[in-house]
PDB file of C-alpha atoms in Angstrom:
ATOM      1  CA  UNK A 696     -29.380 122.027  46.248  1.00 60.00           C
ATOM      2  CA  UNK A 697     -32.489 122.065  48.590  1.00 66.00           C
ATOM      3  CA  UNK A 698     -32.170 120.319  51.664  1.00 88.00           C
ATOM      4  CA  UNK A 699     -35.157 119.626  54.222  1.00 95.00           C
ATOM      5  CA  UNK A 700     -34.374 118.869  57.923  1.00 96.00           C
ATOM      6  CA  UNK A 701     -37.192 117.209  60.234  1.00 97.00           C
ATOM      7  CA  UNK A 702     -35.307 116.976  63.923  1.00 95.00           C
ATOM      8  CA  UNK A 703     -38.059 114.906  65.379  1.00 96.00           C
ATOM      9  CA  UNK A 704     -38.052 111.489  64.162  1.00 95.00           C
ATOM     10  CA  UNK A 705     -41.010 110.401  66.585  1.00 97.00           C
ATOM     11  CA  UNK A 706     -43.678 112.603  68.492  1.00 97.00           C
ATOM     12  CA  UNK A 707     -46.299 111.698  70.642  1.00 97.00           C
ATOM     13  CA  UNK A 708     -49.578 113.006  71.568  1.00 97.00           C
ATOM     14  CA  UNK A 709     -52.649 112.190  73.316  1.00 98.00           C
ATOM     15  CA  UNK A 710     -56.182 112.691  71.600  1.00 97.00           C
ATOM     16  CA  UNK A 711     -57.316 116.141  71.698  1.00 97.00           C
ATOM     17  CA  UNK A 712     -54.344 117.850  72.442  1.00 97.00           C
ATOM     18  CA  UNK A 713     -52.028 119.866  70.056  1.00 98.00           C
ATOM     19  CA  UNK A 714     -48.863 118.943  68.715  1.00 98.00           C
ATOM     20  CA  UNK A 715     -46.246 120.920  66.266  1.00 98.00           C
ATOM     21  CA  UNK A 716     -43.942 119.223  64.246  1.00 98.00           C
ATOM     22  CA  UNK A 717     -40.803 121.266  63.225  1.00 98.00           C
ATOM     23  CA  UNK A 718     -39.193 121.446  59.574  1.00 98.00           C
ATOM     24  CA  UNK A 719     -36.080 123.788  58.495  1.00 97.00           C
ATOM     25  CA  UNK A 720     -35.219 123.911  54.958  1.00 95.00           C
ATOM     26  CA  UNK A 721     -32.101 125.400  52.893  1.00 93.00           C
ATOM     27  CA  UNK A 722     -32.294 127.315  50.004  1.00 89.00           C
ATOM     28  CA  UNK A 723     -31.145 130.597  48.067  1.00 87.00           C
ATOM     29  CA  UNK A 724     -34.397 131.163  46.359  1.00 86.00           C
ATOM     30  CA  UNK A 725     -36.804 133.486  46.964  1.00 86.00           C
ATOM     31  CA  UNK A 726     -39.998 131.896  45.355  1.00 87.00           C
ATOM     32  CA  UNK A 727     -40.762 128.529  46.433  1.00 90.00           C
ATOM     33  CA  UNK A 728     -43.470 126.232  47.742  1.00 92.00           C
ATOM     34  CA  UNK A 729     -43.553 124.263  51.101  1.00 94.00           C
ATOM     35  CA  UNK A 730     -45.845 121.367  51.894  1.00 96.00           C
ATOM     36  CA  UNK A 731     -46.800 118.870  54.648  1.00 97.00           C
ATOM     37  CA  UNK A 732     -47.457 115.507  53.598  1.00 97.00           C
ATOM     38  CA  UNK A 733     -49.395 112.605  55.741  1.00 96.00           C
ATOM     39  CA  UNK A 734     -48.554 109.116  55.332  1.00 94.00           C
ATOM     40  CA  UNK A 735     -50.759 106.861  56.920  1.00 91.00           C
ATOM     41  CA  UNK A 736     -49.308 103.033  57.785  1.00 85.00           C
ATOM     42  CA  UNK A 737     -51.362 101.950  54.413  1.00 73.00           C
ATOM     43  CA  UNK A 738     -48.650 103.946  52.831  1.00 72.00           C
ATOM     44  CA  UNK A 739     -50.660 106.448  50.545  1.00 89.00           C
ATOM     45  CA  UNK A 740     -49.399 110.131  50.442  1.00 92.00           C
ATOM     46  CA  UNK A 741     -51.857 112.696  50.902  1.00 94.00           C
ATOM     47  CA  UNK A 742     -51.254 116.040  51.098  1.00 94.00           C
ATOM     48  CA  UNK A 743     -52.051 117.737  54.462  1.00 96.00           C
ATOM     49  CA  UNK A 744     -51.222 121.760  53.734  1.00 96.00           C
ATOM     50  CA  UNK A 745     -49.428 124.018  51.354  1.00 94.00           C
ATOM     51  CA  UNK A 746     -47.831 127.385  51.756  1.00 94.00           C
ATOM     52  CA  UNK A 747     -46.467 129.434  48.975  1.00 91.00           C
ATOM     53  CA  UNK A 748     -43.581 131.664  49.928  1.00 91.00           C
ATOM     54  CA  UNK A 749     -44.718 134.877  48.541  1.00 89.00           C
ATOM     55  CA  UNK A 750     -47.562 134.846  51.267  1.00 88.00           C
ATOM     56  CA  UNK A 751     -46.799 136.141  54.317  1.00 85.00           C
ATOM     57  CA  UNK A 752     -50.128 134.479  55.708  1.00 92.00           C
ATOM     58  CA  UNK A 753     -49.920 131.210  57.425  1.00 94.00           C
ATOM     59  CA  UNK A 754     -51.863 128.422  55.564  1.00 94.00           C
ATOM     60  CA  UNK A 755     -54.500 126.829  57.662  1.00 94.00           C
ATOM     61  CA  UNK A 756     -56.831 123.646  56.624  1.00 94.00           C
ATOM     62  CA  UNK A 757     -59.192 122.709  59.584  1.00 95.00           C
ATOM     63  CA  UNK A 758     -57.406 121.514  62.667  1.00 97.00           C
ATOM     64  CA  UNK A 759     -54.059 121.901  60.558  1.00 97.00           C
ATOM     65  CA  UNK A 760     -52.093 125.118  60.377  1.00 97.00           C
ATOM     66  CA  UNK A 761     -48.426 125.987  59.650  1.00 97.00           C
ATOM     67  CA  UNK A 762     -46.057 128.569  61.223  1.00 97.00           C
ATOM     68  CA  UNK A 763     -43.895 129.825  58.390  1.00 96.00           C
ATOM     69  CA  UNK A 764     -41.068 132.098  59.374  1.00 95.00           C
ATOM     70  CA  UNK A 765     -39.443 132.918  55.765  1.00 94.00           C
ATOM     71  CA  UNK A 766     -36.191 134.409  57.799  1.00 93.00           C
ATOM     72  CA  UNK A 767     -35.893 131.627  59.824  1.00 95.00           C
ATOM     73  CA  UNK A 768     -36.661 128.978  56.945  1.00 95.00           C
ATOM     74  CA  UNK A 769     -38.841 127.227  59.203  1.00 96.00           C
ATOM     75  CA  UNK A 770     -41.881 125.707  58.569  1.00 97.00           C
ATOM     76  CA  UNK A 771     -43.669 123.770  61.219  1.00 97.00           C
ATOM     77  CA  UNK A 772     -47.175 121.937  61.190  1.00 98.00           C
ATOM     78  CA  UNK A 773     -49.476 122.454  64.222  1.00 98.00           C
ATOM     79  CA  UNK A 774     -52.029 119.941  64.586  1.00 98.00           C
ATOM     80  CA  UNK A 775     -54.871 121.058  66.721  1.00 98.00           C
ATOM     81  CA  UNK A 776     -57.820 118.530  68.683  1.00 97.00           C
ATOM     82  CA  UNK A 777     -55.571 115.758  67.565  1.00 98.00           C
ATOM     83  CA  UNK A 778     -57.416 112.434  66.710  1.00 97.00           C
ATOM     84  CA  UNK A 779     -56.630 108.744  66.350  1.00 96.00           C
ATOM     85  CA  UNK A 780     -56.494 109.244  62.561  1.00 94.00           C
ATOM     86  CA  UNK A 781     -53.778 111.480  62.742  1.00 96.00           C
ATOM     87  CA  UNK A 782     -51.342 108.761  63.547  1.00 96.00           C
ATOM     88  CA  UNK A 783     -48.911 108.621  60.541  1.00 96.00           C
ATOM     89  CA  UNK A 784     -45.590 109.952  59.253  1.00 96.00           C
ATOM     90  CA  UNK A 785     -45.568 113.300  58.376  1.00 98.00           C
ATOM     91  CA  UNK A 786     -42.927 114.572  55.738  1.00 97.00           C
ATOM     92  CA  UNK A 787     -42.122 118.603  55.156  1.00 97.00           C
ATOM     93  CA  UNK A 788     -41.374 118.699  51.307  1.00 95.00           C
ATOM     94  CA  UNK A 789     -39.787 121.753  49.359  1.00 93.00           C
ATOM     95  CA  UNK A 790     -40.402 122.630  45.658  1.00 89.00           C
ATOM     96  CA  UNK A 791     -38.453 124.809  43.555  1.00 79.00           C
ATOM     97  CA  UNK A 792     -40.520 126.202  40.423  1.00 76.00           C
ATOM     98  CA  UNK A 793     -37.251 127.222  38.889  1.00 72.00           C
ATOM     99  CA  UNK A 794     -35.727 123.537  38.864  1.00 69.00           C
ATOM    100  CA  UNK A 795     -38.637 121.680  37.696  1.00 70.00           C
ATOM    101  CA  UNK A 796     -41.673 120.559  40.366  1.00 76.00           C
ATOM    102  CA  UNK A 797     -40.336 117.421  41.974  1.00 80.00           C
ATOM    103  CA  UNK A 798     -41.118 117.323  45.815  1.00 89.00           C
ATOM    104  CA  UNK A 799     -37.803 117.272  47.685  1.00 92.00           C
ATOM    105  CA  UNK A 800     -38.668 115.921  51.221  1.00 95.00           C
ATOM    106  CA  UNK A 801     -37.381 115.679  54.933  1.00 95.00           C
ATOM    107  CA  UNK A 802     -36.976 111.859  56.524  1.00 95.00           C
ATOM    108  CA  UNK A 803     -40.220 112.548  58.433  1.00 96.00           C
ATOM    109  CA  UNK A 804     -41.933 112.508  61.595  1.00 97.00           C
ATOM    110  CA  UNK A 805     -43.650 109.433  63.028  1.00 97.00           C
ATOM    111  CA  UNK A 806     -46.587 110.977  65.135  1.00 97.00           C
ATOM    112  CA  UNK A 807     -48.492 108.699  67.181  1.00 97.00           C
ATOM    113  CA  UNK A 808     -52.016 109.869  68.794  1.00 97.00           C
ATOM    114  CA  UNK A 809     -52.615 108.106  71.956  1.00 97.00           C
ATOM    115  CA  UNK A 810     -56.206 107.774  73.663  1.00 95.00           C
TER     116      UNK A 810
ATOM    117  CA  UNK B 738     -62.849 109.018  40.948  1.00 65.00           C
ATOM    118  CA  UNK B 739     -60.427 106.244  41.262  1.00 81.00           C
ATOM    119  CA  UNK B 740     -56.888 107.370  42.244  1.00 93.00           C
ATOM    120  CA  UNK B 741     -53.524 106.442  41.468  1.00 96.00           C
ATOM    121  CA  UNK B 742     -53.328 102.947  40.733  1.00 96.00           C
ATOM    122  CA  UNK B 743     -49.957 100.852  41.211  1.00 97.00           C
ATOM    123  CA  UNK B 744     -49.178  97.057  40.702  1.00 97.00           C
ATOM    124  CA  UNK B 745     -47.811  94.989  42.313  1.00 97.00           C
ATOM    125  CA  UNK B 746     -48.214  95.734  45.682  1.00 95.00           C
ATOM    126  CA  UNK B 747     -45.491  93.796  46.825  1.00 96.00           C
ATOM    127  CA  UNK B 748     -42.414  91.881  45.075  1.00 97.00           C
ATOM    128  CA  UNK B 749     -40.226  89.666  46.061  1.00 98.00           C
ATOM    129  CA  UNK B 750     -37.042  88.782  43.697  1.00 97.00           C
ATOM    130  CA  UNK B 751     -33.627  87.165  43.988  1.00 97.00           C
ATOM    131  CA  UNK B 752     -30.872  89.697  42.952  1.00 95.00           C
ATOM    132  CA  UNK B 753     -29.891  90.214  39.308  1.00 96.00           C
ATOM    133  CA  UNK B 754     -33.395  89.203  38.432  1.00 97.00           C
ATOM    134  CA  UNK B 755     -35.417  91.908  36.252  1.00 97.00           C
ATOM    135  CA  UNK B 756     -38.487  93.586  37.927  1.00 98.00           C
ATOM    136  CA  UNK B 757     -41.348  95.865  36.277  1.00 98.00           C
ATOM    137  CA  UNK B 758     -43.602  98.096  38.338  1.00 97.00           C
ATOM    138  CA  UNK B 759     -46.851  99.483  36.514  1.00 97.00           C
ATOM    139  CA  UNK B 760     -48.574 102.948  37.237  1.00 97.00           C
ATOM    140  CA  UNK B 761     -51.862 104.109  36.207  1.00 97.00           C
ATOM    141  CA  UNK B 762     -52.446 107.705  37.152  1.00 96.00           C
ATOM    142  CA  UNK B 763     -55.670 109.728  37.456  1.00 95.00           C
ATOM    143  CA  UNK B 764     -57.534 110.121  34.167  1.00 93.00           C
ATOM    144  CA  UNK B 765     -56.958 113.780  32.953  1.00 91.00           C
ATOM    145  CA  UNK B 766     -53.458 114.050  34.748  1.00 93.00           C
ATOM    146  CA  UNK B 767     -50.831 114.298  32.241  1.00 91.00           C
ATOM    147  CA  UNK B 768     -47.860 115.064  34.838  1.00 92.00           C
ATOM    148  CA  UNK B 769     -46.464 111.519  36.244  1.00 94.00           C
ATOM    149  CA  UNK B 770     -43.735 110.708  38.566  1.00 94.00           C
ATOM    150  CA  UNK B 771     -41.828 108.059  40.105  1.00 96.00           C
ATOM    151  CA  UNK B 772     -40.522 108.441  43.398  1.00 96.00           C
ATOM    152  CA  UNK B 773     -38.274 105.980  45.456  1.00 96.00           C
ATOM    153  CA  UNK B 774     -38.413 105.496  49.149  1.00 95.00           C
ATOM    154  CA  UNK B 775     -35.867 104.109  51.114  1.00 94.00           C
ATOM    155  CA  UNK B 776     -36.743 102.643  54.698  1.00 90.00           C
ATOM    156  CA  UNK B 777     -37.012 105.522  56.985  1.00 88.00           C
ATOM    157  CA  UNK B 778     -36.497 108.164  54.642  1.00 91.00           C
ATOM    158  CA  UNK B 779     -38.680 110.710  52.603  1.00 93.00           C
ATOM    159  CA  UNK B 780     -39.327 109.927  48.846  1.00 94.00           C
ATOM    160  CA  UNK B 781     -36.696 110.959  46.011  1.00 93.00           C
ATOM    161  CA  UNK B 782     -37.891 111.752  42.561  1.00 92.00           C
ATOM    162  CA  UNK B 783     -36.643 109.306  39.976  1.00 94.00           C
ATOM    163  CA  UNK B 784     -38.361 110.511  36.955  1.00 94.00           C
ATOM    164  CA  UNK B 785     -40.924 112.981  35.867  1.00 93.00           C
ATOM    165  CA  UNK B 786     -43.170 112.853  32.488  1.00 93.00           C
ATOM    166  CA  UNK B 787     -45.364 115.532  31.268  1.00 91.00           C
ATOM    167  CA  UNK B 788     -47.521 113.498  28.642  1.00 92.00           C
ATOM    168  CA  UNK B 789     -44.939 110.808  27.073  1.00 92.00           C
ATOM    169  CA  UNK B 790     -41.952 112.934  27.702  1.00 92.00           C
ATOM    170  CA  UNK B 791     -39.419 112.440  30.381  1.00 92.00           C
ATOM    171  CA  UNK B 792     -38.558 115.846  31.595  1.00 89.00           C
ATOM    172  CA  UNK B 793     -36.438 115.173  34.449  1.00 88.00           C
ATOM    173  CA  UNK B 794     -34.745 111.944  34.665  1.00 90.00           C
ATOM    174  CA  UNK B 795     -31.528 113.208  36.037  1.00 87.00           C
ATOM    175  CA  UNK B 796     -32.069 111.342  39.303  1.00 89.00           C
ATOM    176  CA  UNK B 797     -32.831 108.070  37.630  1.00 93.00           C
ATOM    177  CA  UNK B 798     -29.826 105.314  37.686  1.00 92.00           C
ATOM    178  CA  UNK B 799     -29.647 104.726  33.701  1.00 91.00           C
ATOM    179  CA  UNK B 800     -27.084 101.742  34.052  1.00 94.00           C
ATOM    180  CA  UNK B 801     -30.370  99.631  35.118  1.00 96.00           C
ATOM    181  CA  UNK B 802     -33.172 101.604  35.632  1.00 96.00           C
ATOM    182  CA  UNK B 803     -35.731 102.633  32.810  1.00 96.00           C
ATOM    183  CA  UNK B 804     -38.801 103.657  32.558  1.00 97.00           C
ATOM    184  CA  UNK B 805     -41.618 104.621  29.674  1.00 96.00           C
ATOM    185  CA  UNK B 806     -44.586 106.099  29.197  1.00 95.00           C
ATOM    186  CA  UNK B 807     -45.792 105.379  25.791  1.00 84.00           C
ATOM    187  CA  UNK B 808     -49.247 106.771  25.349  1.00 87.00           C
ATOM    188  CA  UNK B 809     -49.044 109.528  28.033  1.00 86.00           C
ATOM    189  CA  UNK B 810     -51.217 107.406  30.231  1.00 93.00           C
ATOM    190  CA  UNK B 811     -49.763 104.373  32.325  1.00 96.00           C
ATOM    191  CA  UNK B 812     -46.394 103.933  33.102  1.00 97.00           C
ATOM    192  CA  UNK B 813     -43.963 101.132  33.661  1.00 97.00           C
ATOM    193  CA  UNK B 814     -40.523 101.165  35.845  1.00 98.00           C
ATOM    194  CA  UNK B 815     -37.856  98.747  35.053  1.00 97.00           C
ATOM    195  CA  UNK B 816     -34.682  97.529  37.046  1.00 97.00           C
ATOM    196  CA  UNK B 817     -32.471  95.335  35.346  1.00 96.00           C
ATOM    197  CA  UNK B 818     -30.732  93.608  36.988  1.00 96.00           C
ATOM    198  CA  UNK B 819     -32.061  94.322  40.548  1.00 96.00           C
ATOM    199  CA  UNK B 820     -29.547  94.770  43.424  1.00 96.00           C
ATOM    200  CA  UNK B 821     -29.717  94.161  47.158  1.00 96.00           C
ATOM    201  CA  UNK B 822     -29.613  97.747  47.580  1.00 95.00           C
ATOM    202  CA  UNK B 823     -32.991  98.203  45.405  1.00 97.00           C
ATOM    203  CA  UNK B 824     -35.283  97.374  48.342  1.00 97.00           C
ATOM    204  CA  UNK B 825     -37.676  99.779  48.769  1.00 97.00           C
ATOM    205  CA  UNK B 826     -40.967 101.589  48.012  1.00 96.00           C
ATOM    206  CA  UNK B 827     -41.441 102.661  44.402  1.00 97.00           C
ATOM    207  CA  UNK B 828     -44.162 105.477  44.325  1.00 96.00           C
ATOM    208  CA  UNK B 829     -45.929 106.949  41.315  1.00 97.00           C
ATOM    209  CA  UNK B 830     -47.487 110.256  41.635  1.00 95.00           C
ATOM    210  CA  UNK B 831     -49.562 112.265  38.970  1.00 93.00           C
ATOM    211  CA  UNK B 832     -50.952 115.916  38.551  1.00 91.00           C
ATOM    212  CA  UNK B 833     -52.911 117.925  36.185  1.00 88.00           C
ATOM    213  CA  UNK B 834     -49.814 119.746  35.416  1.00 74.00           C
ATOM    214  CA  UNK B 835     -46.316 120.174  36.238  1.00 66.00           C
ATOM    215  CA  UNK B 836     -46.290 123.245  38.303  1.00 71.00           C
ATOM    216  CA  UNK B 837     -46.435 124.104  42.382  1.00 66.00           C
ATOM    217  CA  UNK B 838     -50.469 124.783  41.895  1.00 71.00           C
ATOM    218  CA  UNK B 839     -51.708 121.443  41.077  1.00 77.00           C
ATOM    219  CA  UNK B 840     -51.401 118.509  43.702  1.00 85.00           C
ATOM    220  CA  UNK B 841     -49.605 115.667  43.278  1.00 90.00           C
ATOM    221  CA  UNK B 842     -51.642 112.675  44.044  1.00 92.00           C
ATOM    222  CA  UNK B 843     -50.037 109.485  45.414  1.00 95.00           C
ATOM    223  CA  UNK B 844     -50.436 105.650  44.807  1.00 95.00           C
ATOM    224  CA  UNK B 845     -50.154 103.133  47.393  1.00 94.00           C
ATOM    225  CA  UNK B 846     -46.458 102.340  46.137  1.00 95.00           C
ATOM    226  CA  UNK B 847     -44.900  98.813  45.011  1.00 96.00           C
ATOM    227  CA  UNK B 848     -42.785  97.386  48.203  1.00 95.00           C
ATOM    228  CA  UNK B 849     -39.765  95.962  46.473  1.00 97.00           C
ATOM    229  CA  UNK B 850     -37.532  93.225  48.599  1.00 97.00           C
ATOM    230  CA  UNK B 851     -34.724  91.928  46.852  1.00 97.00           C
ATOM    231  CA  UNK B 852     -32.796  88.653  48.138  1.00 96.00           C
TER     232      UNK B 852
END
């Protein structure tokens, strides 16, 4: 079974600063997908960024980028130029395409962006 | 374009009572997911539909939970009878297809409180 671990329950960052959220996972598969989702206080889950394991290049989406270390099974999210609207729960998720397409989520990291 | 719609947003019931949640996916999305999110946890898959067929219900507690998607569009998740431990947020998500390349869009969820 795949497990996803987010070791930082809560984090805080000042506006305009950079913050990195950690995620590690455990799998014996070679081909899989990793995601970061954002869940603001309104509870609607939103996809932030996606990474295919077979791609060596780290994914980027505007101010969001990942550091994907396949050998270390690490998938961290970097948020640059943090904005107040980035305040939310952030969930790391794993998908094994050979066992259906359900997302296996970590417990989440609560990020607070302060003025 | 309307997102995933769920109702009700909040539900409070006494234990042993039945309860039902409704989900309307994004138009054209043939894959529908129900997730359970306990407080302080990431979502966990309950069931996944491809059109009207439940293709993954291995995590659905079938003694008290049931789900249906009769015409391959709207879906209903039912609990009968509800227990105290069922208090959680029930999330519905949909995607164009059940692959990793098709983003899962989440609804706002239904927060269930069982007294």
